[in-house]
PDB file of C-alpha atoms in Angstrom:
ATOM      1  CA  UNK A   1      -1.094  -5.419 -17.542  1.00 28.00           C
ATOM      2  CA  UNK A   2      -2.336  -1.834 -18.315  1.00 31.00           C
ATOM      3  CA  UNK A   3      -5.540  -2.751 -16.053  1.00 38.00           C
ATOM      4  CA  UNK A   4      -3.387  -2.861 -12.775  1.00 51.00           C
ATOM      5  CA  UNK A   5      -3.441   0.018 -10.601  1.00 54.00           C
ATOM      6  CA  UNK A   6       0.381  -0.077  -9.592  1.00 59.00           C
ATOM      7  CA  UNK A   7       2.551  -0.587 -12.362  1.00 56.00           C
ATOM      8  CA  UNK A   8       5.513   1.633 -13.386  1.00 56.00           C
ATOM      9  CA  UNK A   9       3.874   5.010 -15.028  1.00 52.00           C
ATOM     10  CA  UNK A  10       6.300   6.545 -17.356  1.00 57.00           C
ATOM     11  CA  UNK A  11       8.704   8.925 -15.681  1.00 63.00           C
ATOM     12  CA  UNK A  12       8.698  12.294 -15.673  1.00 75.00           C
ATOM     13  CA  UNK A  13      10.067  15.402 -13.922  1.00 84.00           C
ATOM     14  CA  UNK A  14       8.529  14.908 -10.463  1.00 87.00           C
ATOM     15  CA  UNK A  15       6.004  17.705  -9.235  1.00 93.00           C
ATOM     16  CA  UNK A  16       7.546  19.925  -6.047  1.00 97.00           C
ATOM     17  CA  UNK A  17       4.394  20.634  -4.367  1.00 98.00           C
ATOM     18  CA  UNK A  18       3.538  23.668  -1.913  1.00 98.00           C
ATOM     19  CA  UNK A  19       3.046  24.092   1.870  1.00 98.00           C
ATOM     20  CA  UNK A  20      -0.982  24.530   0.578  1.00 98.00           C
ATOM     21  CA  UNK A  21      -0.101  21.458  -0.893  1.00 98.00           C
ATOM     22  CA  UNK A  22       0.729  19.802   1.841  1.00 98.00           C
ATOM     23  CA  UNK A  23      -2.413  20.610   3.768  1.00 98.00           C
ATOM     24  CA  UNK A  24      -4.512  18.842   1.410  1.00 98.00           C
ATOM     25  CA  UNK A  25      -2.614  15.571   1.663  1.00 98.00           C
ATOM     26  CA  UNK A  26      -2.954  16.078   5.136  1.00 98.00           C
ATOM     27  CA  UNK A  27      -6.407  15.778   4.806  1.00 98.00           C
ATOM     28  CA  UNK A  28      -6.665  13.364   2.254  1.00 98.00           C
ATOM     29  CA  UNK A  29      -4.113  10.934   4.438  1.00 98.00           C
ATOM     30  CA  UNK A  30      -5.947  11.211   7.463  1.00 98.00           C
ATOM     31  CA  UNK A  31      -9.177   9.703   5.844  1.00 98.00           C
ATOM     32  CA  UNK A  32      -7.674   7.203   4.376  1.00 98.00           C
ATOM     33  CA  UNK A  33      -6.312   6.050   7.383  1.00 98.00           C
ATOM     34  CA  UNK A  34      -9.483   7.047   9.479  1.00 98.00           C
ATOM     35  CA  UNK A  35     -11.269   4.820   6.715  1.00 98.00           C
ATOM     36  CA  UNK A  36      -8.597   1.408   7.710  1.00 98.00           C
ATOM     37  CA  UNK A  37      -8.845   2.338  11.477  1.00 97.00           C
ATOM     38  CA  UNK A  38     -12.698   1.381  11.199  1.00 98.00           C
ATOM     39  CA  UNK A  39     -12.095  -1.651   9.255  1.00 98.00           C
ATOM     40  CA  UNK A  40      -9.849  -2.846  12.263  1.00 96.00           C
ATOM     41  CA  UNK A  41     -12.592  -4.630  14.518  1.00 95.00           C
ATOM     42  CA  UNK A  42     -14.810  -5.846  11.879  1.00 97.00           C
ATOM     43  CA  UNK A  43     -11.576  -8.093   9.917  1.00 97.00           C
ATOM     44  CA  UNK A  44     -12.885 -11.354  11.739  1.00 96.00           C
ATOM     45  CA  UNK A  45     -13.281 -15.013  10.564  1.00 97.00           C
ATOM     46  CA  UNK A  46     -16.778 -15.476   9.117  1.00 98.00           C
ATOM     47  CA  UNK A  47     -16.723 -11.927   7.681  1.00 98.00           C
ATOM     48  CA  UNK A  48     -16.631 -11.102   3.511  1.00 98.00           C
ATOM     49  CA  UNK A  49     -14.242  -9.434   2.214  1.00 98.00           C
ATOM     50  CA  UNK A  50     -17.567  -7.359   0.021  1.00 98.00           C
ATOM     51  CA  UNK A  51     -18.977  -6.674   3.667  1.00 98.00           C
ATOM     52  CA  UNK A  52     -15.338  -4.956   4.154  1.00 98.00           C
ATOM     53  CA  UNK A  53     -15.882  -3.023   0.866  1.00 98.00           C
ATOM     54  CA  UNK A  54     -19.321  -1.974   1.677  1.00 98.00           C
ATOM     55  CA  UNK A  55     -18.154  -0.444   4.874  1.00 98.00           C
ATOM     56  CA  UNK A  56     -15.391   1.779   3.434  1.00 98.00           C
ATOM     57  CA  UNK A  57     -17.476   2.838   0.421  1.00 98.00           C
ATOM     58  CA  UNK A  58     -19.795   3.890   3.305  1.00 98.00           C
ATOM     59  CA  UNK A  59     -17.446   5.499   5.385  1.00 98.00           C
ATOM     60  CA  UNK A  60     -15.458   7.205   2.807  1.00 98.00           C
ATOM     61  CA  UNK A  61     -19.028   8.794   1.447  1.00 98.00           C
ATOM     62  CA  UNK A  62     -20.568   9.865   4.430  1.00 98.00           C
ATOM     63  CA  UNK A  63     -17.015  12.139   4.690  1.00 98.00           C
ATOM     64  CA  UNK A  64     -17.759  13.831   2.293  1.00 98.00           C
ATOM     65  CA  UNK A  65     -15.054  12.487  -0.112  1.00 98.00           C
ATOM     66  CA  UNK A  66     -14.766   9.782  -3.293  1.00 98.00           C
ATOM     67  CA  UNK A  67     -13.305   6.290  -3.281  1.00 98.00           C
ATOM     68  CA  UNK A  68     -10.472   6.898  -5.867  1.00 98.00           C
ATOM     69  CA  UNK A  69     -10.318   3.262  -7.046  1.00 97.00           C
ATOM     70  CA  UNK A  70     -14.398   2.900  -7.873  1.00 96.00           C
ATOM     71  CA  UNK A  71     -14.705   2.853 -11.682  1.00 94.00           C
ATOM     72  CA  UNK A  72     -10.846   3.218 -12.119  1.00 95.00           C
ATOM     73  CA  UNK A  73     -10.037   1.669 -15.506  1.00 93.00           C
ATOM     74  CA  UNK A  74     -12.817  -0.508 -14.901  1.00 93.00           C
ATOM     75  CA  UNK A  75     -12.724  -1.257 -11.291  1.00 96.00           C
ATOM     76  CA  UNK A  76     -15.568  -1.737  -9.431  1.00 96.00           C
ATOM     77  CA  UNK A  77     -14.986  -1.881  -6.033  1.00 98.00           C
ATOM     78  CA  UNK A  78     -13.683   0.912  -3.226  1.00 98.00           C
ATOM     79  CA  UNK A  79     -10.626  -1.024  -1.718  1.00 98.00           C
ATOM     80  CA  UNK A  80      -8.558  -3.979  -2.892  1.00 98.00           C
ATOM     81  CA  UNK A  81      -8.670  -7.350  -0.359  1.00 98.00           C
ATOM     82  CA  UNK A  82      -5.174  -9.695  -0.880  1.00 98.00           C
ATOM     83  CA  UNK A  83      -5.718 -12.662   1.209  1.00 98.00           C
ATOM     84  CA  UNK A  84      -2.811 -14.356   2.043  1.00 98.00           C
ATOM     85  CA  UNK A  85      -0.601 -15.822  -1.168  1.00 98.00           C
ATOM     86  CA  UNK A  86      -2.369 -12.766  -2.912  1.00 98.00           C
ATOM     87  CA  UNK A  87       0.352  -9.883  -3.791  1.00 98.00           C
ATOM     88  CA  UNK A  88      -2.041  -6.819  -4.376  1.00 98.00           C
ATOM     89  CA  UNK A  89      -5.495  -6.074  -6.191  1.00 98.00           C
ATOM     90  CA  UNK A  90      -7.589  -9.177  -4.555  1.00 98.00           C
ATOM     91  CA  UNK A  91     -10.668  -8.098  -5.622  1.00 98.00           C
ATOM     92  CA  UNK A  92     -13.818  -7.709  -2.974  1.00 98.00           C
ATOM     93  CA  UNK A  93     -16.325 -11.125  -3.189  1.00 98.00           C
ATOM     94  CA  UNK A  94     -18.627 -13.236  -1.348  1.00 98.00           C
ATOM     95  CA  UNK A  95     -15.056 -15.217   0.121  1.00 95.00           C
ATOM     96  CA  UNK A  96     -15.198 -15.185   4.382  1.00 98.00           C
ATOM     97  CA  UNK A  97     -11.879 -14.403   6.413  1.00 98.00           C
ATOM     98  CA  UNK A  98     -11.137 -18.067   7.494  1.00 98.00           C
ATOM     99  CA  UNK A  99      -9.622 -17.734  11.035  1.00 96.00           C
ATOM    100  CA  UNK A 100      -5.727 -17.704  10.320  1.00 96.00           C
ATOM    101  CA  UNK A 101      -6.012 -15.467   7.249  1.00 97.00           C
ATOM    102  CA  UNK A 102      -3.617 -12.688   6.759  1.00 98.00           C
ATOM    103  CA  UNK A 103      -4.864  -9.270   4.195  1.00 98.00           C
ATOM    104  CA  UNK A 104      -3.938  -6.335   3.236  1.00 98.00           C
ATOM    105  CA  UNK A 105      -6.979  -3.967   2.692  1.00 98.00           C
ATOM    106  CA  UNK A 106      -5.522  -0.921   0.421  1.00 98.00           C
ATOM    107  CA  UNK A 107      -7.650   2.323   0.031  1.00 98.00           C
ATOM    108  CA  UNK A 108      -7.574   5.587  -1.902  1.00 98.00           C
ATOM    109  CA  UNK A 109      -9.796   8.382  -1.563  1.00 98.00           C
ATOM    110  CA  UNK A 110     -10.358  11.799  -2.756  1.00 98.00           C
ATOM    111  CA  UNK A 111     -10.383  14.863  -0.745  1.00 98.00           C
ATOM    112  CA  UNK A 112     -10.583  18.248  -2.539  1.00 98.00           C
ATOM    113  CA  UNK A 113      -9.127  16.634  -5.362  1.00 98.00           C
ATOM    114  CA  UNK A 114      -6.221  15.227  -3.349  1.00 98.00           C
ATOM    115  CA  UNK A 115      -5.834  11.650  -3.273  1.00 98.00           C
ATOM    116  CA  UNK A 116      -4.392   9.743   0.117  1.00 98.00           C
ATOM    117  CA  UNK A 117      -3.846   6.252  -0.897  1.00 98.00           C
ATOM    118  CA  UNK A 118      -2.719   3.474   2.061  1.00 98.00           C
ATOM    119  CA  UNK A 119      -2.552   0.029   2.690  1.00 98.00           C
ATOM    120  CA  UNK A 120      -2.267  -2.152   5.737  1.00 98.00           C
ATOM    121  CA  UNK A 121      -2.418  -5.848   7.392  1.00 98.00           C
ATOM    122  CA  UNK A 122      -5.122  -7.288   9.329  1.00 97.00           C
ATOM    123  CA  UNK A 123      -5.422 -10.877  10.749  1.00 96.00           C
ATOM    124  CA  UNK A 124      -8.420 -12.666  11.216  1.00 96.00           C
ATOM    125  CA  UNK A 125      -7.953 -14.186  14.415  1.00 93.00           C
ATOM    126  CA  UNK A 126      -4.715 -15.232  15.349  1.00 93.00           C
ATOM    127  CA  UNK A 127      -2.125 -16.019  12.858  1.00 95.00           C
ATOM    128  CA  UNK A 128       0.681 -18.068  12.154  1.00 95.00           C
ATOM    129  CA  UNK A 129       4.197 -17.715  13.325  1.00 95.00           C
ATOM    130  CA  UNK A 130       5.595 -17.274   9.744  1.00 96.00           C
ATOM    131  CA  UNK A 131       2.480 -14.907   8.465  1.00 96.00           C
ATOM    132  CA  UNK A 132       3.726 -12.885  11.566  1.00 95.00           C
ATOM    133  CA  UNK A 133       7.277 -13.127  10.909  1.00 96.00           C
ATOM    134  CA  UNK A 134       6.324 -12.306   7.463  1.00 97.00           C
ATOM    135  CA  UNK A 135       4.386  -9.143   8.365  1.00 97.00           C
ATOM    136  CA  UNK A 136       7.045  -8.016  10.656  1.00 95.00           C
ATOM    137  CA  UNK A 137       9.310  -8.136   8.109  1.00 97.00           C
ATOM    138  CA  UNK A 138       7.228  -5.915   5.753  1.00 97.00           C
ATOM    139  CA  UNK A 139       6.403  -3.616   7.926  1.00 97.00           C
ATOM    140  CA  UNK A 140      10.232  -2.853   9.208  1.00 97.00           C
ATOM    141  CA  UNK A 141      11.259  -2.501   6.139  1.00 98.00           C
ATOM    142  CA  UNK A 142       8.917   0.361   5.296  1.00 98.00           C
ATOM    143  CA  UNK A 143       9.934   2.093   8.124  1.00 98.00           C
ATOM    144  CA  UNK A 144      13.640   1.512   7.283  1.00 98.00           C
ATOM    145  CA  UNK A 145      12.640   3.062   3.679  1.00 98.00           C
ATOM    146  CA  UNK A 146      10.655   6.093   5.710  1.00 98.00           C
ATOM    147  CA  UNK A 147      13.723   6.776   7.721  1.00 98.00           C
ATOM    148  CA  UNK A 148      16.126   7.650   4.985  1.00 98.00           C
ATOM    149  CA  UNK A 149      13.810  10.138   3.053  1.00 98.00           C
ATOM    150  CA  UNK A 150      14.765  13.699   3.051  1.00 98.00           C
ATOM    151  CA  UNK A 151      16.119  15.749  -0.119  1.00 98.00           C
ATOM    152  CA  UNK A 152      19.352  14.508  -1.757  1.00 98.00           C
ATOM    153  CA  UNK A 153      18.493  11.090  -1.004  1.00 98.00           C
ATOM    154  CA  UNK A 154      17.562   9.176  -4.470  1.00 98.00           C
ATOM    155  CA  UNK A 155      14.422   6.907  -5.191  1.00 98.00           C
ATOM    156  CA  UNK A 156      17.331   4.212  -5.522  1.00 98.00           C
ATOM    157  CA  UNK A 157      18.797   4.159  -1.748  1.00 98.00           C
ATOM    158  CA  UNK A 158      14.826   3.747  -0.852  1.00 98.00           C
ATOM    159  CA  UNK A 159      14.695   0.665  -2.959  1.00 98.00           C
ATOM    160  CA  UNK A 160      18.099  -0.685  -1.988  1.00 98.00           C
ATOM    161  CA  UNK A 161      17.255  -0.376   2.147  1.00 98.00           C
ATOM    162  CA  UNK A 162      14.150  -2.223   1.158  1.00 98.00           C
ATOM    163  CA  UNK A 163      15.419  -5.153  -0.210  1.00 98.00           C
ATOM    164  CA  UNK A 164      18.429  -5.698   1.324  1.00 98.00           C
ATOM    165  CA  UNK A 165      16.589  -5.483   5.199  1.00 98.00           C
ATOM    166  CA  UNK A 166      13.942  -8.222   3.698  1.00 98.00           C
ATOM    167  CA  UNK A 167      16.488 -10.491   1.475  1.00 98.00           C
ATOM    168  CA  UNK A 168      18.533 -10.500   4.881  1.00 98.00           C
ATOM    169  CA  UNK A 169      15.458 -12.164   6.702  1.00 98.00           C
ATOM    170  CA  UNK A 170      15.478 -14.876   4.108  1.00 98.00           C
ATOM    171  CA  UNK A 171      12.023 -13.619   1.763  1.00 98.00           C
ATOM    172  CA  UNK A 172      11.731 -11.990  -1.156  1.00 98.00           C
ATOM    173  CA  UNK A 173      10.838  -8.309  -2.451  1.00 98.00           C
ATOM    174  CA  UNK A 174       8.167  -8.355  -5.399  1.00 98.00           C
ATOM    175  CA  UNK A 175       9.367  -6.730  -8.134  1.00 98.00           C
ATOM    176  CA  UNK A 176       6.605  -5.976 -10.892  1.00 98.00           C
ATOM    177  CA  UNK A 177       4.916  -3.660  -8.925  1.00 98.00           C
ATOM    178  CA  UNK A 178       5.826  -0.182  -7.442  1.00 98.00           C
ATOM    179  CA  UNK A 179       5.073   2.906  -5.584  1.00 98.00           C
ATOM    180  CA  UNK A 180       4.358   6.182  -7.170  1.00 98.00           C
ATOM    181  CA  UNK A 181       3.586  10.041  -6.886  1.00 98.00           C
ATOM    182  CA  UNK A 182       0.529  10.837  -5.911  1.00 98.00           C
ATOM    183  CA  UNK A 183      -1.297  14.025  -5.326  1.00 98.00           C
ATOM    184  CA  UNK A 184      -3.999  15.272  -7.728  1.00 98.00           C
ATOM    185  CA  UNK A 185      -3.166  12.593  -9.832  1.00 97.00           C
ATOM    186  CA  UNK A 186      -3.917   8.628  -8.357  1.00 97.00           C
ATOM    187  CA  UNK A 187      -0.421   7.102 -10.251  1.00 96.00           C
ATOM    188  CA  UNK A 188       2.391   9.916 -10.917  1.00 96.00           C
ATOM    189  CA  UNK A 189       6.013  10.177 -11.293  1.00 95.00           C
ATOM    190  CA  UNK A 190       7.912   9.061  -9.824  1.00 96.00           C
ATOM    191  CA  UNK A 191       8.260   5.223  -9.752  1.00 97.00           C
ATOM    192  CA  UNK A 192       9.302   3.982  -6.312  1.00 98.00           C
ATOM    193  CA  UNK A 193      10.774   0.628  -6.944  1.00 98.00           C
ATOM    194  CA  UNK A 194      11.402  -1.308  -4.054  1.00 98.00           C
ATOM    195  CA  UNK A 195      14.978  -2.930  -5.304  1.00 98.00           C
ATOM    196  CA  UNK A 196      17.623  -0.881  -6.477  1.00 97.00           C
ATOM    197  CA  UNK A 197      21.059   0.273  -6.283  1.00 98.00           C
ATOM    198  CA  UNK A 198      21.851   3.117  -3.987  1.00 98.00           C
ATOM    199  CA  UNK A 199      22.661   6.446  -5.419  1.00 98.00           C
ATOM    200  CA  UNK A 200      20.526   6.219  -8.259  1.00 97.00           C
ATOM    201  CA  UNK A 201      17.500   7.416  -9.879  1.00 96.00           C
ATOM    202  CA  UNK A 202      15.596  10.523  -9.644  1.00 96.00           C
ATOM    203  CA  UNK A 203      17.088  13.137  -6.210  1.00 98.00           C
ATOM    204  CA  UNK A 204      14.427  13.075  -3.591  1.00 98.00           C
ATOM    205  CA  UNK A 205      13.518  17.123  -3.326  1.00 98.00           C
ATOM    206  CA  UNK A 206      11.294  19.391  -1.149  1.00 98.00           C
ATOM    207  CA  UNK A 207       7.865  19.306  -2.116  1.00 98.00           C
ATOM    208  CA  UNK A 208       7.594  15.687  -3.763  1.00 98.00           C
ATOM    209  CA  UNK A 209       4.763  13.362  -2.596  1.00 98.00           C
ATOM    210  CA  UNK A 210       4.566   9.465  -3.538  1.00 98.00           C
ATOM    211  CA  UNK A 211       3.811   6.079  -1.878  1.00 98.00           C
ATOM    212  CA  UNK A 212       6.355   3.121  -0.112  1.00 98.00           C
ATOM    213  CA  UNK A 213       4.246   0.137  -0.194  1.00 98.00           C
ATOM    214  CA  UNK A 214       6.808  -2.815  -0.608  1.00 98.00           C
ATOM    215  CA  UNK A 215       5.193  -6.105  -1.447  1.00 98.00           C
ATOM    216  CA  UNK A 216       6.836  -8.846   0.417  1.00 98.00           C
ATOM    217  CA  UNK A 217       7.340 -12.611  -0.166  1.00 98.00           C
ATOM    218  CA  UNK A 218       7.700 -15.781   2.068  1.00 98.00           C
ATOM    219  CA  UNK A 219       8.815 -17.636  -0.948  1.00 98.00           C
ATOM    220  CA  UNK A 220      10.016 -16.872  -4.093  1.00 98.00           C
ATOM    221  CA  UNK A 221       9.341 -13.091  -5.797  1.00 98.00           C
ATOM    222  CA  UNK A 222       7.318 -14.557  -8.748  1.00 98.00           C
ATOM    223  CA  UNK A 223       4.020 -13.070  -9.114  1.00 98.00           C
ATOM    224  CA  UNK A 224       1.347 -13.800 -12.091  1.00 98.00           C
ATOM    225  CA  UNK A 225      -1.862 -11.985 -12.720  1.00 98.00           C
ATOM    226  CA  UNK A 226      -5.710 -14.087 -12.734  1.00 98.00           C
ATOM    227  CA  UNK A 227      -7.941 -14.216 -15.983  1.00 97.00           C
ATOM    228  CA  UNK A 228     -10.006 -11.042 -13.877  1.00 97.00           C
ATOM    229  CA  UNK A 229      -6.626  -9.001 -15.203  1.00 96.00           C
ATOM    230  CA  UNK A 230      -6.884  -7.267 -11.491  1.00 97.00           C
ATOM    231  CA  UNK A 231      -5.897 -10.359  -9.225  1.00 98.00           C
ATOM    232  CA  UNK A 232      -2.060 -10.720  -8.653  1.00 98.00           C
ATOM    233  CA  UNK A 233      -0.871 -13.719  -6.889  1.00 98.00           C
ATOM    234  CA  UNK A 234       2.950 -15.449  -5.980  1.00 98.00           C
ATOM    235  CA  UNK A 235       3.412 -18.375  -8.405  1.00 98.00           C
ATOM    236  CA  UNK A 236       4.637 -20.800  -5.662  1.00 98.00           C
ATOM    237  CA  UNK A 237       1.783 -19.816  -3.848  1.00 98.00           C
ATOM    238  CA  UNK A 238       3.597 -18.502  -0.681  1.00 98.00           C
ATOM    239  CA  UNK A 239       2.156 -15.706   1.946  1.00 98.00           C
ATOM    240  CA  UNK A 240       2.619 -12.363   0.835  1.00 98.00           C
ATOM    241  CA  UNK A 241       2.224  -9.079   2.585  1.00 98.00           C
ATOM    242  CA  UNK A 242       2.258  -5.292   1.976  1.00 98.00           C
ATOM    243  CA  UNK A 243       1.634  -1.948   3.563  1.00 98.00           C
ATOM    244  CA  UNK A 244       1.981   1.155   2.426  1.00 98.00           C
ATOM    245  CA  UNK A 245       2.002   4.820   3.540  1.00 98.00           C
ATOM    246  CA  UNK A 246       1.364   8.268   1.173  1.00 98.00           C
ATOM    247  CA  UNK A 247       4.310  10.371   2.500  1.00 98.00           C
ATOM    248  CA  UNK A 248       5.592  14.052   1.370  1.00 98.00           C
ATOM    249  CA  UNK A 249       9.195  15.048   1.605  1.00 98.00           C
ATOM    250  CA  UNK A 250       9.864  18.199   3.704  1.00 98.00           C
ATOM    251  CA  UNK A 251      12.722  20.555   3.785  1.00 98.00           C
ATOM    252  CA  UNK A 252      14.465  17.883   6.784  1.00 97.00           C
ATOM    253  CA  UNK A 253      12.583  14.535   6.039  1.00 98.00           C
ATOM    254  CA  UNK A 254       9.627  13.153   5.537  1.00 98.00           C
ATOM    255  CA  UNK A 255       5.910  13.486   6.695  1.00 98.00           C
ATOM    256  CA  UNK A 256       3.558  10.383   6.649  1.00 98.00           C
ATOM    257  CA  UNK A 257       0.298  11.575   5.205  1.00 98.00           C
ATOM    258  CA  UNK A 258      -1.095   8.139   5.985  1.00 98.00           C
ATOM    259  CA  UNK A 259      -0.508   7.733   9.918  1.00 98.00           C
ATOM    260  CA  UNK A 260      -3.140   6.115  11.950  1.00 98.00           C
ATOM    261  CA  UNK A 261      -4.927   8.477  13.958  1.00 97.00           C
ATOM    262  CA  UNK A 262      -5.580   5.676  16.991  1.00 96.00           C
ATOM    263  CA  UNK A 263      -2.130   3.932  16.090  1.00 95.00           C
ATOM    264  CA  UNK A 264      -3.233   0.895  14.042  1.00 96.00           C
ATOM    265  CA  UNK A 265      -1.556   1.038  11.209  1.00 97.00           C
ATOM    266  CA  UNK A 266      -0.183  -2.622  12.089  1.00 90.00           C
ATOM    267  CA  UNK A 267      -2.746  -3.817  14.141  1.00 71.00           C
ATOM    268  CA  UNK A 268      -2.044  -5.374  17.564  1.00 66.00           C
ATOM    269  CA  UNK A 269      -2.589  -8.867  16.269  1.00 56.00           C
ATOM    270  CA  UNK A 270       0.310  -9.042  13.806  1.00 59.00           C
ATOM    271  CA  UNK A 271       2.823  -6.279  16.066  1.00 51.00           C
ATOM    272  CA  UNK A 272       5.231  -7.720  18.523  1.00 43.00           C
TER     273      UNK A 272
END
């Protein structure tokens, strides 16, 4: 669906950005992540996921900066809220966290025209053994991907680390849904699938900036998309997770744009 905020955009020759460049993302990344570090203590059972949106909007205005996704092809809202079997885009309501509940919060915002877009997982209270499995297993394979960026890599070994660390563990790697450049633009080039082949697609390079945010699967990889054209869910109804990072590759690697300034990108709760 055109109206979702993560589908393939169609490829181009990536932008290689500057070291001025890089500052900005810096800046924009940090937010972002300042912006989920706050949400961390107030992701509790009894609390709406609309209260969680009002607080970032908040946050992310009294900084100074703009919440990329409000008014975004028709979005309304400043972060997206996927409660458990919900893949990505759960849209902000009057629903409580239920003690038990797994969600991703995702956020974008806009610094100096720079855009640092990240996602993470909360629980509300303590989870399940298989959410936490589940999370786990998300979480190592982004840092798997993050760990084999640096120029001459391809887009494809990113993919292909990806889903062959979280097809090993027995779940499944969504597949209609992807990561992307960012940078002054919310959705560039390129497309970071998170399946692949190793070896192919476009050379990582010096200077490129996009997002890993595998989606993850208890069950089957199946998703569909609500009436509300925003709301993607699995079809056999199993947990999902996500998280996701805005990274930048350097001359030797990779820089995380997105790190959590007090270390909660995967919150205590859900960590071993």
């Amino acid at each position: 669906m055109t109206d979702l905020l993560d589908m393939p955009v169609r490829e181009a020759a990536p932008k290689l950005h500057s070291a001025d460049d890089f500052a900005g993302m810096r800046k924009a990344g940090r937010l972002a992540a300042e912006c989920l570090d706050m949400l961390t203590d107030h992701v509790r059972p009894g609390v709406t996921t609309e209260a969680l949106d009002d607080l970032a909007r908040s946050f992310v205005l009294d900084h100074g900066a703009l919440p990329a996704c409000l008014f975004y092809r028709g979005y309304r809202h400043t972060v997206c809220t996927s409660i458990n079997h919900v893949v990505c885009h759960g849209i902000p309501g009057p629903r409580a966290l239920r003690e038990g509940d797994i969600v991703n919060i995702d956020v974008t915002v806009i610094v100096d025209g720079w855009h640092g877009d990240t996602s993470r997982m909360y629980g509300a209270g303590p989870v399940s053994p298989r959410a936490k499995r589940l999370v786990d297993i998300t979480y190592e394979s982004l840092n798997r991907a993050l760990a084999i960026v640096k120029p001459g890599a391809t887009v494809g070994d990113i993919g292909h680390i990806i889903q062959t660390y979280v097809e090993a563990n027995r779940c499944s790697v969504v597949q209609d849904f992807c990561g992307h450049g960012v940078g002054r633009v919310f959705h560039d080039s390129p497309n970071i699938l998170h399946y692949g082949r190793p070896g192919t697609g476009q050379v990582l390079k010096p200077g490129m900036f996009f997002t890993i945010e595998p989606m993850v699967n208890l069950g089957r990889k199946d998703v569909k998309v609500l009436s509300d054209g925003w709301t993607a869910v699995t079809r056999d109804k199993s947990l999902s997770a996500q998280c996701e990072h805005s990274i930048g590759v350097t001359e030797t690697g990779v820089e995380v744009f997105t790190a959590s300034p007090m270390g909660l990108f995967q919150p205590e709760i859900l960590s071993a």
